[in-house]
């Protein structure tokens, strides 16, 4: 007889089951295979207008990624972590949100930010380097891009929780809002990710965590990152629903994320969605991906490019033809032209602004330091002007 | 009415919760238990468990959740159970709480109060006696406040919660049970001390002791003892480490020409080093002697049976005063 058998013997029952919830994990478990719609009968049921809209947005999204990468080569962006190959995730993450909802992006998610209505040049401010963030978080209901991995996840929980507290206190102004936090596969190893899931589960906060599993955290493959059956399974330990979806299938992404967001909105608790996707470009323009992954691997994923999959499907379904493709390509070129125009004038950040927003009211120390810098700049400007004059005279 | 610091802090929380529906308290054991130091005693009963929330045991999660709550317009007051147990939350504090206003060009301020019971002298075992003020004070974007009196603990906490900037509110746990005649009910809003002003606790003519939080009573004791040596010591209570009140400090130092900084945190790269440097830069021609420091040693906080050797004592302070180059 094993020890385990012993404990169930009469007279050896454990303490009463008084230590909190014991829930059936079955409803929380993700399906063994990622949800797919493209290439399945479900595709026929999918709203055709929405399919065309997804295609248009994915094409524009791809062009955005290309243009931003070009801007790094021209030195007009300091760095750009492209989401090439992940456009279906980026676009649907924004599309499924309503106006009152909030998005909590990471550094990789500029495209999702643009897809929610922020001007490209403003979404790229962090990467351009003249300020840490370029859009008003309250205007767009988007938190600033978060660079410390997974730290934004608990912000989403807190905000969603606060909205529910407000709604309970003042039903008149209640906003049934959902917060959607974007995290990478590597980010799921961070303590902050786990703490956020746990808080979300305990508080029952209306949050959706979207993990874009693109296979790598810079150079480290998922196998070195986690031994979990899937990243979606991480939800179960926190009493959260886990869902697994093909992140390169735009229709599946839209339908799984919509369902997750509405699940959270209706008060049924948070959802963790793992989207299986692939980063076709390097980690950033500064990275050399050939050091850690093979061309054959990249090629295999290129064949599963979310744009290719969607275009092929739409053509087969008779929803898209050459003319449609060409028209969308022209719209994408227009977007690229507009982005370039937005970058025409190099930014001229004001050094005085360094001191303005450290506190609501600058401390006396910061006022002194601002005055010192201003005086130095005046002196420099004076010296430059004098030098110019000398040169003029010499001529 | 005799009031302890714990009771005054509790009253400040209660009055803040009453005054503003956006104020929410959250932390470990703050609900039914009232916090391990009872600072939140009775709040959950009066305001409900949602406004005085027992959170899961995860400090980064608590702070991160508070960040999100503040983004939505609430005023979270977070309790970190002990100084050393706030360390898991450092990334949230340093990377987000301190930087959000700056990062968003002033569009998103985070009015979060982080209450941290800190310091030694209470016979605590390892990890229960750290003085962590320098970590916070070194981080631009945070206000760092530490009361040393019962009245200040009430007033400064009210001000901290009302502040539109994040405030790290360091509570000297050694003084939690100190009691004086004080009635929070009699404090009008006009009397609530602003953040950023130091206070001369004792005027003096011979030398100036600069101190804060748990070391104030030791300095006052030292000043009383110094009378018999013929020294009339001024004692300045900084109250706020950030913003730093250069004006009050420098006026008090210039008046005596001699200064000793006293705190129980380790001396190396501590707040006292900053104060000594600032005073030297600003008051050099008024100084008759170098600014000295009496601090904890540069060691991990000692076990309880040895802590008395580590903490600044009246004797160590008087020895420092004696070294202020009196014969010239
Ligand atoms: C807390 C923290 N540690 C390390 C880094 C450096 N870093 C930036 S991106 C990255 C990889 C993240 O991988 P993943 O979460 O999978 O996101 P992806 O880049 O693939 O979108 C690392 C290690 C960071 N930004 N934050
Ligand atoms: Mg990744």
GROMACS .gro file of C-alpha atoms in nm, chain A:
model
  395
    1UNK     CA    1   0.000   0.000   0.000
    2UNK     CA    2   0.133   0.341  -0.089
    3UNK     CA    3   0.131   0.641   0.140
    4UNK     CA    4  -0.135   0.790  -0.082
    5UNK     CA    5  -0.364   0.494  -0.031
    6UNK     CA    6  -0.306   0.523   0.344
    7UNK     CA    7  -0.430   0.877   0.361
    8UNK     CA    8  -0.763   0.779   0.214
    9UNK     CA    9  -0.812   0.494   0.456
   10UNK     CA   10  -1.096   0.533   0.707
   11UNK     CA   11  -0.991   0.737   1.008
   12UNK     CA   12  -0.712   0.904   0.817
   13UNK     CA   13  -0.911   1.160   0.625
   14UNK     CA   14  -0.746   1.499   0.596
   15UNK     CA   15  -0.875   1.828   0.732
   16UNK     CA   16  -1.213   1.952   0.611
   17UNK     CA   17  -1.194   2.117   0.273
   18UNK     CA   18  -1.191   2.466   0.416
   19UNK     CA   19  -0.888   2.610   0.247
   20UNK     CA   20  -1.055   2.794  -0.034
   21UNK     CA   21  -1.185   2.713  -0.376
   22UNK     CA   22  -1.146   2.373  -0.534
   23UNK     CA   23  -1.251   2.416  -0.892
   24UNK     CA   24  -1.285   2.185  -1.183
   25UNK     CA   25  -0.999   2.282  -1.411
   26UNK     CA   26  -1.160   2.135  -1.723
   27UNK     CA   27  -1.340   2.452  -1.843
   28UNK     CA   28  -1.019   2.649  -1.803
   29UNK     CA   29  -0.807   2.420  -2.018
   30UNK     CA   30  -0.714   2.522  -2.371
   31UNK     CA   31  -0.789   2.286  -2.658
   32UNK     CA   32  -0.493   2.064  -2.745
   33UNK     CA   33  -0.469   2.217  -3.092
   34UNK     CA   34  -0.470   2.590  -3.163
   35UNK     CA   35  -0.800   2.724  -3.292
   36UNK     CA   36  -0.793   2.761  -3.671
   37UNK     CA   37  -1.059   2.897  -3.904
   38UNK     CA   38  -0.878   2.942  -4.235
   39UNK     CA   39  -0.908   2.622  -4.432
   40UNK     CA   40  -1.192   2.491  -4.217
   41UNK     CA   41  -1.569   2.494  -4.276
   42UNK     CA   42  -1.597   2.771  -4.015
   43UNK     CA   43  -1.438   3.011  -4.262
   44UNK     CA   44  -1.757   3.004  -4.470
   45UNK     CA   45  -1.957   3.134  -4.173
   46UNK     CA   46  -1.722   3.427  -4.114
   47UNK     CA   47  -1.852   3.775  -4.193
   48UNK     CA   48  -1.722   3.855  -4.544
   49UNK     CA   49  -1.690   4.230  -4.490
   50UNK     CA   50  -1.483   4.164  -4.180
   51UNK     CA   51  -1.261   3.929  -4.380
   52UNK     CA   52  -1.192   4.201  -4.637
   53UNK     CA   53  -1.130   4.453  -4.360
   54UNK     CA   54  -0.884   4.217  -4.193
   55UNK     CA   55  -0.700   4.172  -4.521
   56UNK     CA   56  -0.680   4.547  -4.581
   57UNK     CA   57  -0.553   4.611  -4.231
   58UNK     CA   58  -0.298   4.331  -4.244
   59UNK     CA   59  -0.157   4.462  -4.573
   60UNK     CA   60  -0.130   4.813  -4.428
   61UNK     CA   61   0.020   4.666  -4.113
   62UNK     CA   62   0.288   4.485  -4.311
   63UNK     CA   63   0.369   4.805  -4.498
   64UNK     CA   64   0.394   4.989  -4.166
   65UNK     CA   65   0.649   4.734  -4.043
   66UNK     CA   66   0.851   4.766  -4.363
   67UNK     CA   67   0.846   5.144  -4.358
   68UNK     CA   68   0.948   5.161  -3.993
   69UNK     CA   69   1.236   4.923  -4.061
   70UNK     CA   70   1.346   5.142  -4.353
   71UNK     CA   71   1.340   5.444  -4.122
   72UNK     CA   72   1.595   5.271  -3.897
   73UNK     CA   73   1.828   5.225  -4.194
   74UNK     CA   74   1.795   5.593  -4.270
   75UNK     CA   75   1.880   5.675  -3.912
   76UNK     CA   76   1.540   5.831  -3.858
   77UNK     CA   77   1.446   5.576  -3.594
   78UNK     CA   78   1.696   5.474  -3.326
   79UNK     CA   79   1.562   5.120  -3.321
   80UNK     CA   80   1.256   4.927  -3.437
   81UNK     CA   81   1.136   4.591  -3.306
   82UNK     CA   82   0.928   4.483  -3.605
   83UNK     CA   83   0.616   4.272  -3.573
   84UNK     CA   84   0.652   4.139  -3.927
   85UNK     CA   85   0.474   3.803  -3.935
   86UNK     CA   86   0.270   3.895  -3.627
   87UNK     CA   87   0.036   4.139  -3.801
   88UNK     CA   88  -0.270   3.921  -3.749
   89UNK     CA   89  -0.212   3.940  -3.372
   90UNK     CA   90  -0.135   4.311  -3.372
   91UNK     CA   91  -0.430   4.413  -3.584
   92UNK     CA   92  -0.692   4.197  -3.416
   93UNK     CA   93  -0.573   4.299  -3.068
   94UNK     CA   94  -0.683   4.651  -3.149
   95UNK     CA   95  -0.985   4.566  -3.361
   96UNK     CA   96  -1.162   4.367  -3.092
   97UNK     CA   97  -1.145   4.653  -2.843
   98UNK     CA   98  -1.423   4.908  -2.805
   99UNK     CA   99  -1.371   5.276  -2.748
  100UNK     CA  100  -1.395   5.249  -2.368
  101UNK     CA  101  -1.141   4.965  -2.351
  102UNK     CA  102  -0.771   4.997  -2.274
  103UNK     CA  103  -0.467   4.851  -2.448
  104UNK     CA  104  -0.142   4.777  -2.260
  105UNK     CA  105   0.125   4.725  -2.526
  106UNK     CA  106   0.491   4.624  -2.506
  107UNK     CA  107   0.776   4.763  -2.719
  108UNK     CA  108   0.691   4.513  -2.998
  109UNK     CA  109   0.335   4.638  -3.032
  110UNK     CA  110   0.364   4.973  -3.212
  111UNK     CA  111   0.145   4.837  -3.489
  112UNK     CA  112  -0.135   4.754  -3.245
  113UNK     CA  113  -0.108   5.110  -3.118
  114UNK     CA  114  -0.133   5.250  -3.472
  115UNK     CA  115  -0.422   5.017  -3.542
  116UNK     CA  116  -0.608   5.178  -3.253
  117UNK     CA  117  -0.578   5.518  -3.416
  118UNK     CA  118  -0.251   5.672  -3.302
  119UNK     CA  119  -0.053   5.853  -3.576
  120UNK     CA  120   0.248   5.641  -3.679
  121UNK     CA  121   0.496   5.915  -3.595
  122UNK     CA  122   0.347   5.946  -3.246
  123UNK     CA  123   0.338   5.571  -3.190
  124UNK     CA  124   0.705   5.557  -3.290
  125UNK     CA  125   0.820   5.842  -3.065
  126UNK     CA  126   0.990   5.604  -2.819
  127UNK     CA  127   1.188   5.451  -3.107
  128UNK     CA  128   1.260   5.789  -3.262
  129UNK     CA  129   1.418   5.901  -2.938
  130UNK     CA  130   1.299   6.255  -2.878
  131UNK     CA  131   1.064   6.154  -2.595
  132UNK     CA  132   0.968   5.837  -2.412
  133UNK     CA  133   0.612   5.835  -2.544
  134UNK     CA  134   0.435   6.032  -2.810
  135UNK     CA  135   0.063   5.990  -2.757
  136UNK     CA  136  -0.184   6.091  -2.489
  137UNK     CA  137  -0.270   5.768  -2.306
  138UNK     CA  138  -0.611   5.902  -2.206
  139UNK     CA  139  -0.708   6.018  -2.554
  140UNK     CA  140  -0.650   5.675  -2.705
  141UNK     CA  141  -0.683   5.462  -2.394
  142UNK     CA  142  -0.347   5.308  -2.457
  143UNK     CA  143  -0.079   5.286  -2.189
  144UNK     CA  144   0.272   5.389  -2.297
  145UNK     CA  145   0.471   5.112  -2.468
  146UNK     CA  146   0.625   4.911  -2.186
  147UNK     CA  147   0.983   4.794  -2.220
  148UNK     CA  148   1.038   4.614  -1.887
  149UNK     CA  149   0.893   4.275  -1.980
  150UNK     CA  150   0.545   4.188  -1.853
  151UNK     CA  151   0.537   4.477  -1.606
  152UNK     CA  152   0.239   4.628  -1.788
  153UNK     CA  153   0.028   4.318  -1.723
  154UNK     CA  154  -0.057   4.411  -1.365
  155UNK     CA  155  -0.135   4.767  -1.474
  156UNK     CA  156  -0.406   4.623  -1.696
  157UNK     CA  157  -0.539   4.430  -1.397
  158UNK     CA  158  -0.538   4.737  -1.173
  159UNK     CA  159  -0.709   4.954  -1.431
  160UNK     CA  160  -0.975   4.696  -1.509
  161UNK     CA  161  -1.031   4.641  -1.137
  162UNK     CA  162  -1.058   5.017  -1.078
  163UNK     CA  163  -1.318   5.049  -1.352
  164UNK     CA  164  -1.527   4.783  -1.183
  165UNK     CA  165  -1.490   4.953  -0.843
  166UNK     CA  166  -1.604   5.282  -0.997
  167UNK     CA  167  -1.891   5.113  -1.171
  168UNK     CA  168  -2.007   4.956  -0.846
  169UNK     CA  169  -1.979   5.287  -0.661
  170UNK     CA  170  -2.146   5.489  -0.935
  171UNK     CA  171  -2.353   5.279  -1.177
  172UNK     CA  172  -2.454   5.597  -1.363
  173UNK     CA  173  -2.108   5.642  -1.511
  174UNK     CA  174  -2.025   5.272  -1.525
  175UNK     CA  175  -1.796   5.176  -1.810
  176UNK     CA  176  -1.799   4.811  -1.899
  177UNK     CA  177  -1.442   4.820  -2.004
  178UNK     CA  178  -1.189   4.552  -2.075
  179UNK     CA  179  -0.812   4.589  -2.050
  180UNK     CA  180  -0.602   4.393  -2.296
  181UNK     CA  181  -0.236   4.333  -2.209
  182UNK     CA  182   0.016   4.221  -2.469
  183UNK     CA  183   0.306   4.002  -2.357
  184UNK     CA  184   0.565   3.794  -2.544
  185UNK     CA  185   0.647   3.428  -2.487
  186UNK     CA  186   0.965   3.528  -2.302
  187UNK     CA  187   0.766   3.769  -2.090
  188UNK     CA  188   0.558   3.482  -1.954
  189UNK     CA  189   0.861   3.372  -1.751
  190UNK     CA  190   0.869   3.701  -1.560
  191UNK     CA  191   0.733   3.710  -1.208
  192UNK     CA  192   0.524   4.011  -1.302
  193UNK     CA  193   0.332   3.800  -1.552
  194UNK     CA  194   0.242   3.542  -1.290
  195UNK     CA  195   0.151   3.801  -1.031
  196UNK     CA  196  -0.074   3.976  -1.281
  197UNK     CA  197  -0.253   3.651  -1.370
  198UNK     CA  198  -0.297   3.571  -1.004
  199UNK     CA  199  -0.433   3.915  -0.918
  200UNK     CA  200  -0.663   3.906  -1.220
  201UNK     CA  201  -0.795   3.567  -1.115
  202UNK     CA  202  -0.848   3.664  -0.753
  203UNK     CA  203  -1.006   4.000  -0.835
  204UNK     CA  204  -1.203   3.860  -1.127
  205UNK     CA  205  -1.082   4.161  -1.325
  206UNK     CA  206  -1.201   4.205  -1.685
  207UNK     CA  207  -0.860   4.155  -1.843
  208UNK     CA  208  -0.743   3.967  -2.148
  209UNK     CA  209  -0.378   3.869  -2.163
  210UNK     CA  210  -0.261   3.807  -2.517
  211UNK     CA  211   0.067   3.620  -2.536
  212UNK     CA  212   0.220   3.646  -2.880
  213UNK     CA  213   0.430   3.335  -2.883
  214UNK     CA  214   0.667   3.411  -3.168
  215UNK     CA  215   0.900   3.130  -3.067
  216UNK     CA  216   1.184   3.342  -2.937
  217UNK     CA  217   1.285   3.584  -2.667
  218UNK     CA  218   1.560   3.757  -2.863
  219UNK     CA  219   1.771   3.444  -2.925
  220UNK     CA  220   1.626   3.206  -2.669
  221UNK     CA  221   1.374   2.956  -2.809
  222UNK     CA  222   1.059   2.865  -2.623
  223UNK     CA  223   1.198   2.523  -2.528
  224UNK     CA  224   1.454   2.698  -2.307
  225UNK     CA  225   1.189   2.932  -2.172
  226UNK     CA  226   0.919   2.701  -2.046
  227UNK     CA  227   0.835   2.339  -1.985
  228UNK     CA  228   0.461   2.409  -1.976
  229UNK     CA  229   0.239   2.201  -2.208
  230UNK     CA  230   0.147   2.531  -2.374
  231UNK     CA  231   0.172   2.887  -2.248
  232UNK     CA  232  -0.208   2.896  -2.242
  233UNK     CA  233  -0.196   2.627  -1.973
  234UNK     CA  234  -0.035   2.880  -1.740
  235UNK     CA  235  -0.384   3.027  -1.700
  236UNK     CA  236  -0.515   2.720  -1.524
  237UNK     CA  237  -0.297   2.757  -1.215
  238UNK     CA  238  -0.455   3.096  -1.157
  239UNK     CA  239  -0.814   2.992  -1.215
  240UNK     CA  240  -0.821   3.169  -1.548
  241UNK     CA  241  -0.950   3.049  -1.881
  242UNK     CA  242  -0.668   2.958  -2.120
  243UNK     CA  243  -0.711   2.960  -2.496
  244UNK     CA  244  -0.475   2.857  -2.772
  245UNK     CA  245  -0.504   3.004  -3.119
  246UNK     CA  246  -0.318   3.008  -3.448
  247UNK     CA  247  -0.175   3.360  -3.440
  248UNK     CA  248  -0.119   3.361  -3.816
  249UNK     CA  249  -0.484   3.290  -3.889
  250UNK     CA  250  -0.643   3.634  -3.886
  251UNK     CA  251  -0.997   3.494  -3.874
  252UNK     CA  252  -0.919   3.268  -3.580
  253UNK     CA  253  -0.738   3.549  -3.402
  254UNK     CA  254  -1.034   3.782  -3.444
  255UNK     CA  255  -1.286   3.530  -3.329
  256UNK     CA  256  -1.091   3.398  -3.028
  257UNK     CA  257  -0.992   3.746  -2.911
  258UNK     CA  258  -1.347   3.882  -2.955
  259UNK     CA  259  -1.482   3.594  -2.751
  260UNK     CA  260  -1.216   3.650  -2.484
  261UNK     CA  261  -1.287   4.022  -2.462
  262UNK     CA  262  -1.661   3.969  -2.437
  263UNK     CA  263  -1.609   3.693  -2.179
  264UNK     CA  264  -1.416   3.941  -1.965
  265UNK     CA  265  -1.662   4.223  -2.033
  266UNK     CA  266  -1.957   4.015  -1.920
  267UNK     CA  267  -1.799   3.966  -1.578
  268UNK     CA  268  -1.698   3.606  -1.626
  269UNK     CA  269  -1.335   3.677  -1.544
  270UNK     CA  270  -1.003   3.714  -1.719
  271UNK     CA  271  -0.877   3.513  -2.015
  272UNK     CA  272  -0.526   3.421  -2.125
  273UNK     CA  273  -0.489   3.373  -2.500
  274UNK     CA  274  -0.172   3.224  -2.644
  275UNK     CA  275  -0.130   3.300  -3.013
  276UNK     CA  276   0.119   3.083  -3.198
  277UNK     CA  277   0.302   3.305  -3.442
  278UNK     CA  278   0.649   3.382  -3.569
  279UNK     CA  279   0.873   3.685  -3.586
  280UNK     CA  280   0.983   3.688  -3.950
  281UNK     CA  281   1.231   3.974  -3.897
  282UNK     CA  282   1.513   3.982  -3.645
  283UNK     CA  283   1.441   4.086  -3.283
  284UNK     CA  284   1.519   4.443  -3.383
  285UNK     CA  285   1.711   4.600  -3.670
  286UNK     CA  286   2.020   4.570  -3.446
  287UNK     CA  287   1.986   4.192  -3.405
  288UNK     CA  288   2.145   3.916  -3.615
  289UNK     CA  289   1.891   3.634  -3.617
  290UNK     CA  290   2.115   3.402  -3.823
  291UNK     CA  291   2.313   3.335  -3.505
  292UNK     CA  292   2.027   3.144  -3.348
  293UNK     CA  293   1.785   3.021  -3.614
  294UNK     CA  294   1.814   2.857  -3.953
  295UNK     CA  295   1.703   2.990  -4.288
  296UNK     CA  296   1.502   2.671  -4.337
  297UNK     CA  297   1.303   2.746  -4.023
  298UNK     CA  298   1.231   3.101  -4.133
  299UNK     CA  299   1.129   2.980  -4.479
  300UNK     CA  300   0.886   2.730  -4.332
  301UNK     CA  301   0.720   3.009  -4.139
  302UNK     CA  302   0.726   3.240  -4.438
  303UNK     CA  303   0.503   2.985  -4.605
  304UNK     CA  304   0.264   3.037  -4.314
  305UNK     CA  305   0.278   3.417  -4.338
  306UNK     CA  306  -0.055   3.548  -4.205
  307UNK     CA  307  -0.096   3.769  -4.510
  308UNK     CA  308  -0.035   3.486  -4.756
  309UNK     CA  309  -0.277   3.259  -4.572
  310UNK     CA  310  -0.549   3.520  -4.572
  311UNK     CA  311  -0.498   3.631  -4.932
  312UNK     CA  312  -0.503   3.273  -5.057
  313UNK     CA  313  -0.824   3.206  -4.867
  314UNK     CA  314  -0.997   3.524  -4.985
  315UNK     CA  315  -0.907   3.458  -5.347
  316UNK     CA  316  -1.032   3.099  -5.323
  317UNK     CA  317  -1.353   3.219  -5.162
  318UNK     CA  318  -1.401   3.473  -5.439
  319UNK     CA  319  -1.374   3.763  -5.196
  320UNK     CA  320  -1.059   3.912  -5.348
  321UNK     CA  321  -0.920   3.948  -5.700
  322UNK     CA  322  -0.616   4.105  -5.863
  323UNK     CA  323  -0.783   4.443  -5.872
  324UNK     CA  324  -0.858   4.421  -5.500
  325UNK     CA  325  -0.500   4.325  -5.423
  326UNK     CA  326  -0.368   4.613  -5.633
  327UNK     CA  327  -0.603   4.864  -5.472
  328UNK     CA  328  -0.496   4.752  -5.125
  329UNK     CA  329  -0.132   4.773  -5.226
  330UNK     CA  330  -0.189   5.131  -5.340
  331UNK     CA  331  -0.350   5.215  -5.004
  332UNK     CA  332  -0.045   5.065  -4.836
  333UNK     CA  333   0.185   5.285  -5.048
  334UNK     CA  334  -0.022   5.586  -4.950
  335UNK     CA  335   0.028   5.494  -4.586
  336UNK     CA  336   0.403   5.459  -4.640
  337UNK     CA  337   0.416   5.798  -4.811
  338UNK     CA  338   0.223   5.952  -4.525
  339UNK     CA  339   0.457   5.797  -4.267
  340UNK     CA  340   0.762   5.929  -4.455
  341UNK     CA  341   0.603   6.273  -4.464
  342UNK     CA  342   0.542   6.258  -4.090
  343UNK     CA  343   0.914   6.193  -4.048
  344UNK     CA  344   1.026   6.468  -4.284
  345UNK     CA  345   1.109   6.722  -4.019
  346UNK     CA  346   1.358   6.595  -3.766
  347UNK     CA  347   1.229   6.649  -3.413
  348UNK     CA  348   1.381   6.926  -3.208
  349UNK     CA  349   1.313   6.830  -2.848
  350UNK     CA  350   1.328   7.115  -2.599
  351UNK     CA  351   1.593   7.053  -2.330
  352UNK     CA  352   1.385   7.256  -2.085
  353UNK     CA  353   1.127   6.979  -2.104
  354UNK     CA  354   1.373   6.749  -1.925
  355UNK     CA  355   1.274   6.904  -1.595
  356UNK     CA  356   0.910   6.986  -1.648
  357UNK     CA  357   0.734   6.658  -1.580
  358UNK     CA  358   0.943   6.478  -1.321
  359UNK     CA  359   0.692   6.597  -1.063
  360UNK     CA  360   0.362   6.780  -1.088
  361UNK     CA  361   0.550   7.082  -0.954
  362UNK     CA  362   0.928   7.091  -1.005
  363UNK     CA  363   1.131   7.081  -0.684
  364UNK     CA  364   1.363   7.370  -0.603
  365UNK     CA  365   1.655   7.143  -0.695
  366UNK     CA  366   1.510   7.077  -1.040
  367UNK     CA  367   1.441   7.448  -1.091
  368UNK     CA  368   1.807   7.518  -1.011
  369UNK     CA  369   1.924   7.248  -1.251
  370UNK     CA  370   1.692   7.371  -1.526
  371UNK     CA  371   1.826   7.723  -1.480
  372UNK     CA  372   2.183   7.594  -1.498
  373UNK     CA  373   2.119   7.409  -1.823
  374UNK     CA  374   1.934   7.707  -1.970
  375UNK     CA  375   2.223   7.941  -1.882
  376UNK     CA  376   2.472   7.699  -2.036
  377UNK     CA  377   2.269   7.680  -2.354
  378UNK     CA  378   2.243   8.060  -2.369
  379UNK     CA  379   2.620   8.084  -2.328
  380UNK     CA  380   2.676   7.823  -2.598
  381UNK     CA  381   2.438   8.001  -2.833
  382UNK     CA  382   2.618   8.327  -2.765
  383UNK     CA  383   2.958   8.167  -2.831
  384UNK     CA  384   2.829   8.010  -3.154
  385UNK     CA  385   2.692   8.345  -3.269
  386UNK     CA  386   3.021   8.519  -3.188
  387UNK     CA  387   3.214   8.253  -3.377
  388UNK     CA  388   2.989   8.298  -3.680
  389UNK     CA  389   3.054   8.672  -3.665
  390UNK     CA  390   3.431   8.618  -3.650
  391UNK     CA  391   3.412   8.391  -3.951
  392UNK     CA  392   3.207   8.649  -4.138
  393UNK     CA  393   3.465   8.917  -4.061
  394UNK     CA  394   3.752   8.692  -4.165
  395UNK     CA  395   3.579   8.655  -4.497
   0.00000   0.00000   0.00000
